[in-house]
C-alpha cells in the first residue's frame, strides 16, 4: 500500500513552515514544463470546431459530476472535454485512470506521475508531459528528477527498456526482460509494482495516440494574459502538427472532394457492410482461406505509409525523459523477417489470461480495464453519419482488429477480408499513424477519411484505436510475465 495513496487523506508532504509542496511546486512546475506553442484554433481540439464539442451530449451536469469525482487535475481539461462527447465511455476512462493514479496501489504517487511522463515522452506528447510534471510536484515528487533520466533512481531508469519496447515494438518483450527487472537486488521491482508500472506505461502510450489523433490543444493557462502559455516553439507541439498548414488543407480537401463524392463513399461503405452480413449468413470461409486473408492483410499493412519522417528531431526538453530516441515503430511483418511468430489471440487472451493475472497482482484494476475495453468495443448509437438504425458491429470490430493485426495479434475466428472491404486507404493511413507514430498525425489525415461522418463518430474511432492499442501492449507484457512465472 503506497503512502498517502488512499482517497480522502492528504498525500502532500509539508515543509517545516507548514506550506505544502504543492505551493512550492507551482513555480518549479512552470520552469520544468515542456515548451509548447500557442494553439492556432480555439477550444479543446484543433480538429473539431469548439461549438461541436460543447453541443455534443457532453459537458452536462453528468460530466461535471464525473470530473468532480474522478479528475486528477481538479478541472475539466481538454481531453475530458473531447471525451465527454461519449459520456458513458468517459466514466469508465476516468474511473480507471483515477484508480491507477490516486487510489491504493503498489507504487508511490510521485512514481506514478513520473512513469506517465516517461511514457508520454516516447511520443513527444508535450500535453501529457506538462500535465504530469505539475502532478508529480503536487504529490511530493523531487524537482531534480525533472532535469532528466540521469537524475532519477536506478530502479526507475531500469524501466527505460520496457517503456521503449511497449511503446514501439511490444512483440519483442520476453520473459528475460521481466526477469531482469524483478531479479533480487536493491533496485529490483516486485511483480505487483511492475504490473502497476506496465499498466501506466500502456495507458499513457495509448492516451498519447488519443491526444494527437483528436488534435487536443494545449491547456489555456489562467496565469498568462491571453490564456495560453507562450514559450518558444517546440518542434513537435500537438498544434503545429494538428493544424498542418490549415489553410492549405482546407482548400485541398474542398477542391478534391465534393459532397457528392463523400456521400457516395458513405453509401458504398454501407452497402459493403450489408453485403458482408449477408455473405456471412450464406457461407463460412475455410480455415485455410482465413489464414491466407490474415497474412495478406498483415503484409498489406506494410504498404500503408504515413509520410516520410526518417530523422525526427526531438526537442531537448522532451529528450531528457527518453533513452534511445531513435528507436521507433517498425512493421511487425517486415519483408524477409519471418522469425517473429504471430501472437495467436486464442493462446493468450485478455479475457482468459491477462485479466486474471493483472487483477491478482494489482487488485481491481483488471475489472476497471475490462469494463473500459468492453464499453468502447460495444459502444454504439446505431447511426452512421446521417443514417439511423444501423448495426455498426462489423465496422467497430474491423477497426479494433486492424490495430491488433499491425501488432501481430491474430484472431483465428475473424475474417480479415472484412478489414480490406470496410477500411479505405485514407482511414488505414490514419489508423496506422495514430496507433504507431501518433506524433505525426495531421489535420489533413483526420479530415481525409469518412468525410460525411460526424466528429463524434471520429472521436469514437480514436477511442477504439486507443483501447485496442492499450490492450495489445498489455497482452504482450502480461504474456511475458506469465512465462516468467511458469
Coordinates of C-alpha atoms in Angstrom, one line a residue:
X1 CA 0.0 0.0 0.0
X2 CA 1.6 3.3 -1.0
X3 CA 1.9 6.1 1.4
X4 CA -0.9 8.7 1.1
X5 CA -2.5 7.0 -1.8
X6 CA -5.7 6.4 0.0
X7 CA -8.6 8.5 -1.1
X8 CA -9.5 11.4 1.3
X9 CA -6.2 11.8 3.1
X10 CA -3.6 14.5 2.3
X11 CA -0.9 13.0 0.1
X12 CA 1.1 16.2 0.1
X13 CA 4.1 16.3 2.5
X14 CA 4.6 19.7 4.2
X15 CA 7.8 21.6 4.8
X16 CA 8.7 23.0 8.2
X17 CA 6.8 26.2 7.7
X18 CA 3.6 24.3 7.1
X19 CA 3.3 25.1 3.3
X20 CA 2.5 22.0 1.3
X21 CA 4.9 21.0 -1.5
X22 CA 2.1 21.8 -3.9
X23 CA 2.5 25.5 -3.2
X24 CA 6.3 25.3 -3.6
X25 CA 5.9 23.2 -6.7
X26 CA 3.9 25.8 -8.6
X27 CA 6.8 27.9 -9.7
X28 CA 9.0 24.8 -10.3
X29 CA 6.4 23.2 -12.4
X30 CA 6.4 26.3 -14.7
X31 CA 10.2 26.0 -15.1
X32 CA 10.0 22.3 -15.8
X33 CA 7.2 22.3 -18.3
X34 CA 7.9 21.3 -21.9
X35 CA 7.8 24.2 -24.3
X36 CA 4.7 24.4 -26.4
X37 CA 3.5 26.9 -29.0
X38 CA 0.0 28.6 -28.7
X39 CA -2.9 26.8 -30.4
X40 CA -3.9 28.1 -33.8
X41 CA -7.5 27.3 -33.1
X42 CA -9.7 27.9 -30.1
X43 CA -11.3 25.2 -28.0
X44 CA -10.2 21.9 -26.7
X45 CA -9.3 20.4 -30.2
X46 CA -7.6 21.8 -33.3
X47 CA -9.5 19.3 -35.4
X48 CA -13.1 19.7 -34.0
X49 CA -14.9 23.0 -34.0
X50 CA -15.3 24.3 -30.5
X51 CA -19.1 24.5 -30.7
X52 CA -19.4 20.9 -31.7
X53 CA -17.5 19.7 -28.6
X54 CA -19.8 21.9 -26.5
X55 CA -23.0 20.9 -28.2
X56 CA -22.3 17.2 -28.2
X57 CA -24.1 15.3 -25.5
X58 CA -21.3 16.0 -23.1
X59 CA -20.5 19.0 -20.8
X60 CA -23.7 18.5 -18.9
X61 CA -24.3 18.0 -15.2
X62 CA -23.2 14.4 -15.5
X63 CA -19.8 15.3 -16.9
X64 CA -19.2 17.9 -14.2
X65 CA -20.1 15.3 -11.5
X66 CA -17.6 12.8 -13.1
X67 CA -14.9 15.4 -13.2
X68 CA -15.5 16.3 -9.5
X69 CA -15.4 12.7 -8.6
X70 CA -12.5 11.4 -10.7
X71 CA -10.5 14.2 -12.1
X72 CA -6.8 14.0 -11.2
X73 CA -6.1 17.6 -12.3
X74 CA -9.0 19.1 -10.4
X75 CA -10.5 20.7 -13.6
X76 CA -12.2 19.9 -16.8
X77 CA -9.2 19.5 -19.1
X78 CA -9.2 19.4 -22.9
X79 CA -9.0 15.6 -23.1
X80 CA -12.0 15.2 -20.8
X81 CA -14.0 17.8 -22.8
X82 CA -13.4 15.9 -26.1
X83 CA -14.1 12.5 -24.5
X84 CA -17.3 13.9 -22.9
X85 CA -18.9 13.6 -26.4
X86 CA -19.2 9.9 -25.2
X87 CA -20.2 10.3 -21.6
X88 CA -20.7 6.6 -20.9
X89 CA -17.1 5.8 -22.0
X90 CA -15.8 8.9 -20.2
X91 CA -16.9 7.5 -16.9
X92 CA -15.1 4.2 -17.5
X93 CA -12.0 6.1 -18.6
X94 CA -11.9 8.5 -15.6
X95 CA -12.5 5.7 -13.1
X96 CA -9.7 3.6 -14.3
X97 CA -7.2 6.5 -14.7
X98 CA -8.2 7.8 -11.2
X99 CA -7.6 4.3 -9.7
X100 CA -4.1 3.9 -11.3
X101 CA -3.0 7.5 -10.3
X102 CA -4.7 8.1 -7.0
X103 CA -6.0 5.0 -5.2
X104 CA -4.1 2.5 -3.1
X105 CA -1.6 0.6 -5.2
X106 CA 1.9 -0.8 -5.2
X107 CA 3.6 2.4 -6.4
X108 CA 4.1 5.7 -4.5
X109 CA 2.2 8.6 -6.0
X110 CA 5.2 10.6 -7.5
X111 CA 6.5 7.4 -9.2
X112 CA 3.1 7.0 -10.9
X113 CA 3.3 10.5 -12.5
X114 CA 7.0 10.2 -13.4
X115 CA 6.2 6.9 -15.2
X116 CA 3.4 8.8 -17.1
X117 CA 6.0 11.4 -18.1
X118 CA 8.4 8.7 -19.4
X119 CA 5.6 7.0 -21.4
X120 CA 4.3 10.3 -22.9
X121 CA 7.9 11.3 -23.9
X122 CA 8.2 8.3 -26.1
X123 CA 5.7 10.0 -28.4
X124 CA 6.9 13.6 -27.7
X125 CA 3.5 14.3 -26.2
X126 CA 4.1 17.7 -24.5
X127 CA 0.4 17.9 -23.5
X128 CA 0.7 14.8 -21.2
X129 CA 4.2 15.6 -20.1
X130 CA 3.2 19.0 -18.8
X131 CA 0.1 17.7 -17.1
X132 CA 2.2 15.1 -15.1
X133 CA 5.1 17.5 -14.4
X134 CA 2.5 19.5 -12.4
X135 CA 1.0 16.4 -10.8
X136 CA 4.4 14.9 -10.0
X137 CA 5.4 18.0 -7.9
X138 CA 2.0 18.3 -6.3
X139 CA 2.3 14.8 -4.9
X140 CA 5.7 15.5 -3.4
X141 CA 8.0 14.4 -6.3
X142 CA 11.6 15.5 -6.1
X143 CA 12.0 18.5 -8.5
X144 CA 15.5 17.5 -9.5
X145 CA 14.2 14.3 -11.2
X146 CA 12.5 16.6 -13.8
X147 CA 16.0 17.6 -15.1
X148 CA 16.1 14.2 -16.9
X149 CA 16.7 10.5 -16.6
X150 CA 20.2 10.8 -15.2
X151 CA 18.7 12.3 -12.0
X152 CA 16.2 9.6 -11.2
X153 CA 16.7 6.4 -9.1
X154 CA 18.2 3.4 -10.9
X155 CA 15.1 1.3 -10.5
X156 CA 13.1 3.9 -12.4
X157 CA 15.8 4.0 -15.1
X158 CA 15.5 0.3 -15.4
X159 CA 12.0 0.8 -16.9
X160 CA 13.5 2.5 -20.0
X161 CA 13.8 -0.7 -22.0
X162 CA 10.3 -2.0 -21.3
X163 CA 8.9 1.5 -21.9
X164 CA 10.7 1.7 -25.3
X165 CA 9.6 -1.8 -26.4
X166 CA 6.0 -1.4 -25.2
X167 CA 5.6 2.0 -27.0
X168 CA 7.0 0.9 -30.3
X169 CA 7.5 -2.9 -30.7
X170 CA 5.8 -4.7 -27.9
X171 CA 6.2 -8.1 -29.6
X172 CA 9.9 -8.0 -28.7
X173 CA 9.1 -8.2 -24.9
X174 CA 10.3 -11.5 -23.5
X175 CA 10.3 -13.2 -20.0
X176 CA 14.0 -12.2 -19.9
X177 CA 13.0 -8.5 -19.7
X178 CA 10.7 -9.3 -16.8
X179 CA 13.4 -11.4 -15.0
X180 CA 15.9 -8.6 -15.3
X181 CA 13.5 -6.2 -13.6
X182 CA 12.4 -8.4 -10.8
X183 CA 15.7 -10.2 -10.0
X184 CA 16.9 -9.8 -6.4
X185 CA 18.9 -6.7 -5.7
X186 CA 18.4 -3.2 -4.2
X187 CA 16.9 -1.8 -7.5
X188 CA 14.5 -4.7 -8.2
X189 CA 10.8 -4.4 -8.8
X190 CA 8.2 -6.6 -7.1
X191 CA 5.7 -8.2 -9.6
X192 CA 2.8 -6.0 -8.3
X193 CA 4.9 -2.9 -8.7
X194 CA 5.9 -4.0 -12.2
X195 CA 2.3 -4.7 -13.2
X196 CA 1.3 -1.2 -11.9
X197 CA 4.1 0.3 -13.9
X198 CA 3.2 -1.6 -17.1
X199 CA -0.5 -0.6 -16.9
X200 CA 0.6 3.1 -16.5
X201 CA 3.0 2.8 -19.5
X202 CA 0.5 1.2 -21.7
X203 CA -2.2 3.7 -20.6
X204 CA -0.1 6.7 -21.4
X205 CA 1.3 5.4 -24.7
X206 CA -2.3 4.8 -25.8
X207 CA -3.5 8.2 -24.4
X208 CA -0.8 9.9 -26.5
X209 CA -2.5 8.3 -29.5
X210 CA -5.8 9.9 -28.5
X211 CA -4.2 13.3 -27.8
X212 CA -2.6 13.5 -31.3
X213 CA -5.5 11.7 -33.1
X214 CA -8.0 14.2 -31.7
X215 CA -5.8 17.3 -32.1
X216 CA -6.0 18.1 -28.4
X217 CA -4.9 21.7 -27.9
X218 CA -2.5 22.8 -25.0
X219 CA -4.4 23.8 -21.9
X220 CA -5.2 27.5 -21.5
X221 CA -3.2 28.9 -18.6
X222 CA -5.0 31.4 -16.3
X223 CA -1.7 32.9 -15.3
X224 CA -1.0 34.4 -18.7
X225 CA -2.7 37.4 -20.3
X226 CA -4.1 35.6 -23.3
X227 CA -4.7 32.4 -21.5
X228 CA -2.1 30.4 -23.3
X229 CA 1.5 29.7 -22.2
X230 CA 3.7 31.4 -24.6
X231 CA 7.1 29.7 -24.6
X232 CA 9.4 29.1 -27.5
X233 CA 8.0 26.8 -30.2
X234 CA 8.6 23.1 -29.6
X235 CA 9.4 21.1 -32.7
X236 CA 6.5 18.7 -32.1
X237 CA 3.8 20.6 -30.4
X238 CA 0.4 19.0 -30.8
X239 CA -0.9 22.0 -32.6
X240 CA 2.0 22.5 -35.0
X241 CA 1.2 19.1 -36.4
X242 CA -2.5 19.2 -35.7
X243 CA -3.0 22.4 -37.8
X244 CA -0.8 21.1 -40.6
X245 CA -0.9 24.3 -42.7
X246 CA -4.6 24.7 -42.0
X247 CA -5.5 26.9 -44.9
X248 CA -3.8 24.7 -47.5
X249 CA -5.6 21.7 -46.1
X250 CA -9.0 23.4 -46.2
X251 CA -8.6 24.2 -49.9
X252 CA -7.1 20.8 -50.7
X253 CA -9.9 19.0 -49.0
X254 CA -12.7 21.0 -50.6
X255 CA -11.3 21.1 -54.1
X256 CA -10.6 17.3 -54.3
X257 CA -13.7 16.0 -52.8
X258 CA -17.2 17.3 -53.4
X259 CA -20.2 16.5 -51.2
X260 CA -21.5 14.1 -53.8
X261 CA -18.2 12.1 -53.7
X262 CA -18.3 11.7 -49.9
X263 CA -22.0 10.8 -49.9
X264 CA -21.4 8.1 -52.5
X265 CA -18.4 6.9 -50.3
X266 CA -20.8 6.6 -47.4
X267 CA -23.4 4.7 -49.4
X268 CA -20.7 2.4 -50.7
X269 CA -19.5 1.6 -47.2
X270 CA -23.0 0.9 -46.0
X271 CA -23.5 -1.4 -49.0
X272 CA -20.3 -3.3 -48.2
X273 CA -21.3 -3.8 -44.6
X274 CA -24.7 -5.1 -45.7
X275 CA -23.1 -7.5 -48.2
X276 CA -20.6 -8.8 -45.6
X277 CA -23.5 -9.6 -43.2
X278 CA -25.4 -11.4 -46.0
X279 CA -22.3 -13.4 -47.1
X280 CA -21.6 -14.4 -43.5
X281 CA -25.1 -15.9 -43.3
X282 CA -24.7 -17.7 -46.6
X283 CA -21.3 -19.3 -46.3
X284 CA -18.4 -19.8 -43.9
X285 CA -14.8 -19.3 -45.3
X286 CA -12.5 -22.3 -44.7
X287 CA -9.7 -22.0 -42.1
X288 CA -7.1 -22.1 -44.8
X289 CA -8.8 -19.1 -46.5
X290 CA -9.0 -17.3 -43.2
X291 CA -5.2 -17.9 -42.7
X292 CA -4.5 -16.5 -46.2
X293 CA -6.6 -13.4 -45.6
X294 CA -4.8 -12.6 -42.3
X295 CA -1.4 -13.0 -43.9
X296 CA -2.5 -10.8 -46.8
X297 CA -3.8 -8.1 -44.5
X298 CA -0.6 -8.2 -42.4
X299 CA 1.6 -7.8 -45.5
X300 CA -0.6 -5.1 -46.9
X301 CA -0.3 -3.1 -43.7
X302 CA 3.4 -2.7 -44.7
X303 CA 2.3 -0.7 -47.7
X304 CA 0.4 1.8 -45.6
X305 CA 2.9 4.6 -45.1
X306 CA 2.2 7.8 -43.3
X307 CA 4.7 10.2 -44.7
X308 CA 8.5 10.4 -44.7
X309 CA 9.7 11.1 -41.3
X310 CA 13.1 9.4 -41.2
X311 CA 15.0 11.8 -38.9
X312 CA 12.6 13.3 -36.5
X313 CA 14.0 16.0 -34.3
X314 CA 13.2 15.5 -30.6
X315 CA 13.4 18.8 -28.7
X316 CA 15.8 18.8 -25.8
X317 CA 13.1 19.4 -23.2
X318 CA 11.4 16.2 -24.2
X319 CA 14.6 14.2 -24.9
X320 CA 15.7 14.5 -21.3
X321 CA 13.0 11.9 -20.5
X322 CA 13.9 9.5 -23.3
X323 CA 16.6 6.9 -23.7
X324 CA 17.4 5.9 -27.3
X325 CA 15.2 8.5 -29.1
X326 CA 15.8 6.9 -32.5
X327 CA 14.0 3.7 -31.5
X328 CA 10.5 3.7 -33.1
X329 CA 7.8 1.5 -34.6
X330 CA 8.9 -1.0 -37.2
X331 CA 6.3 -3.1 -39.0
X332 CA 5.7 -6.4 -37.4
X333 CA 5.6 -8.1 -40.7
X334 CA 8.8 -6.6 -42.3
X335 CA 9.8 -8.2 -45.5
X336 CA 12.2 -11.0 -45.2
X337 CA 11.6 -11.4 -41.4
X338 CA 9.5 -14.4 -40.8
X339 CA 11.1 -15.4 -37.5
X340 CA 8.5 -13.4 -35.5
X341 CA 5.7 -15.7 -34.7
X342 CA 2.2 -14.3 -34.9
X343 CA 0.5 -13.8 -31.5
X344 CA -2.5 -16.1 -31.7
X345 CA -5.1 -14.4 -29.6
X346 CA -6.6 -17.8 -28.7
X347 CA -3.4 -18.8 -26.9
X348 CA -3.3 -15.8 -24.6
X349 CA -6.5 -13.7 -24.4
X350 CA -7.3 -10.7 -22.3
X351 CA -10.5 -12.4 -21.0
X352 CA -9.0 -15.7 -20.0
X353 CA -5.4 -14.9 -19.1
X354 CA -4.4 -11.2 -18.9
X355 CA -7.4 -10.1 -16.9
X356 CA -6.9 -12.6 -14.1
X357 CA -3.1 -12.0 -13.9
X358 CA -3.4 -8.3 -13.7
X359 CA -6.2 -8.5 -11.1
X360 CA -4.2 -10.9 -9.0
X361 CA -1.1 -8.7 -8.8
X362 CA -2.8 -5.3 -8.8
X363 CA -6.3 -5.8 -7.4
X364 CA -9.4 -4.3 -9.0
X365 CA -7.5 -2.7 -12.0
X366 CA -8.4 -5.7 -14.1
X367 CA -12.2 -5.1 -13.5
X368 CA -11.8 -1.4 -14.4
X369 CA -9.8 -2.1 -17.6
X370 CA -12.1 -4.8 -18.6
X371 CA -15.1 -2.5 -18.2
X372 CA -13.4 0.1 -20.3
X373 CA -12.4 -2.3 -23.1
X374 CA -16.0 -3.7 -23.3
X375 CA -17.5 -0.2 -23.1
X376 CA -15.6 1.1 -26.1
X377 CA -16.0 -2.1 -28.2
X378 CA -19.8 -2.3 -27.7
X379 CA -20.5 1.5 -27.7
X380 CA -23.0 2.3 -30.5
X381 CA -25.7 4.8 -31.2
X382 CA -26.8 2.7 -34.2
X383 CA -26.1 5.6 -36.5
X384 CA -23.6 6.2 -39.4
X385 CA -23.4 9.8 -40.5
X386 CA -27.0 10.7 -41.5
X387 CA -28.3 7.1 -41.3
X388 CA -30.1 5.7 -38.3
X389 CA -30.8 2.1 -37.2
X390 CA -27.5 0.8 -38.5
X391 CA -25.7 -2.2 -37.0
X392 CA -22.1 -1.0 -36.8
X393 CA -20.7 -4.1 -35.2
X394 CA -18.6 -5.2 -38.2
X395 CA -17.1 -1.8 -38.6
X396 CA -16.1 -1.5 -34.9
X397 CA -14.6 -5.0 -35.0
X398 CA -12.6 -4.2 -38.2
X399 CA -11.1 -1.1 -36.6
X400 CA -10.1 -2.9 -33.4
X401 CA -8.8 -6.0 -35.1
X402 CA -6.8 -3.9 -37.7
X403 CA -4.8 -2.3 -34.8
X404 CA -4.1 -5.8 -33.4
X405 CA -3.1 -7.0 -36.9
X406 CA -0.5 -4.3 -37.1
X407 CA 0.8 -5.5 -33.8
X408 CA 1.0 -9.1 -35.0
X409 CA -2.1 -10.3 -33.0
X410 CA -4.4 -12.6 -34.8
X411 CA -7.9 -13.9 -34.1
X412 CA -8.5 -17.3 -35.7
X413 CA -12.2 -16.8 -35.9
X414 CA -12.1 -13.4 -37.6
X415 CA -12.2 -13.0 -41.4
X416 CA -9.6 -10.4 -42.2
X417 CA -11.1 -9.9 -45.6
X418 CA -13.6 -7.7 -43.7
X419 CA -10.8 -5.2 -42.9
X420 CA -10.0 -4.7 -46.5
X421 CA -13.6 -4.3 -47.5
X422 CA -14.5 -1.8 -44.7
X423 CA -11.4 0.3 -44.2
X424 CA -10.4 2.5 -47.1
X425 CA -6.8 3.5 -47.7
X426 CA -7.0 7.0 -46.1
X427 CA -8.6 5.5 -43.0
X428 CA -5.8 2.9 -42.8
X429 CA -3.2 5.6 -43.1
X430 CA -4.9 7.5 -40.3
X431 CA -5.2 4.4 -38.1
X432 CA -1.5 3.4 -38.6
X433 CA -0.3 6.9 -37.9
X434 CA -2.4 7.4 -34.7
X435 CA -1.6 3.9 -33.4
X436 CA 2.1 3.6 -34.3
X437 CA 3.6 7.1 -34.5
X438 CA 0.8 9.4 -33.2
X439 CA 3.2 12.5 -33.1
X440 CA 2.9 12.5 -37.0
X441 CA -0.8 12.9 -37.1
X442 CA -2.1 15.9 -39.1
X443 CA -5.4 17.6 -39.6
X444 CA -5.2 16.6 -43.2
X445 CA -5.2 12.9 -42.2
X446 CA -8.1 13.4 -39.8
X447 CA -10.2 15.3 -42.5
X448 CA -9.3 12.9 -45.3
X449 CA -11.4 9.9 -44.2
X450 CA -15.2 9.5 -43.6
X451 CA -15.9 13.0 -44.8
X452 CA -19.7 12.7 -44.2
X453 CA -19.3 11.4 -40.7
X454 CA -19.8 13.4 -37.5
X455 CA -16.9 14.5 -35.4
X456 CA -18.4 12.5 -32.5
X457 CA -18.0 9.3 -34.7
X458 CA -14.4 10.1 -35.4
X459 CA -13.8 10.6 -31.7
X460 CA -15.3 7.1 -31.2
X461 CA -12.8 5.8 -33.8
X462 CA -10.0 7.4 -31.7
X463 CA -11.3 5.8 -28.5
X464 CA -11.4 2.4 -30.3
X465 CA -7.8 2.8 -31.6
X466 CA -6.6 3.9 -28.1
X467 CA -8.1 0.9 -26.3
X468 CA -7.1 -1.6 -29.0
X469 CA -3.5 -0.3 -28.7
X470 CA -3.5 -0.4 -24.9
X471 CA -4.9 -4.0 -24.9
X472 CA -2.3 -5.1 -27.5
X473 CA 0.6 -3.7 -25.3
X474 CA -0.8 -5.3 -22.2
X475 CA -1.2 -8.7 -23.9
X476 CA 2.5 -8.8 -24.8
X477 CA 3.7 -7.6 -21.4
X478 CA 1.4 -9.9 -19.4
X479 CA 2.2 -12.9 -21.6
X480 CA 5.9 -12.3 -20.8
X481 CA 5.1 -12.0 -17.1
X482 CA 3.1 -15.3 -17.2
X483 CA 6.0 -17.0 -18.9
X484 CA 8.3 -15.7 -16.2
X485 CA 6.0 -17.2 -13.6
X486 CA 5.8 -20.6 -15.2

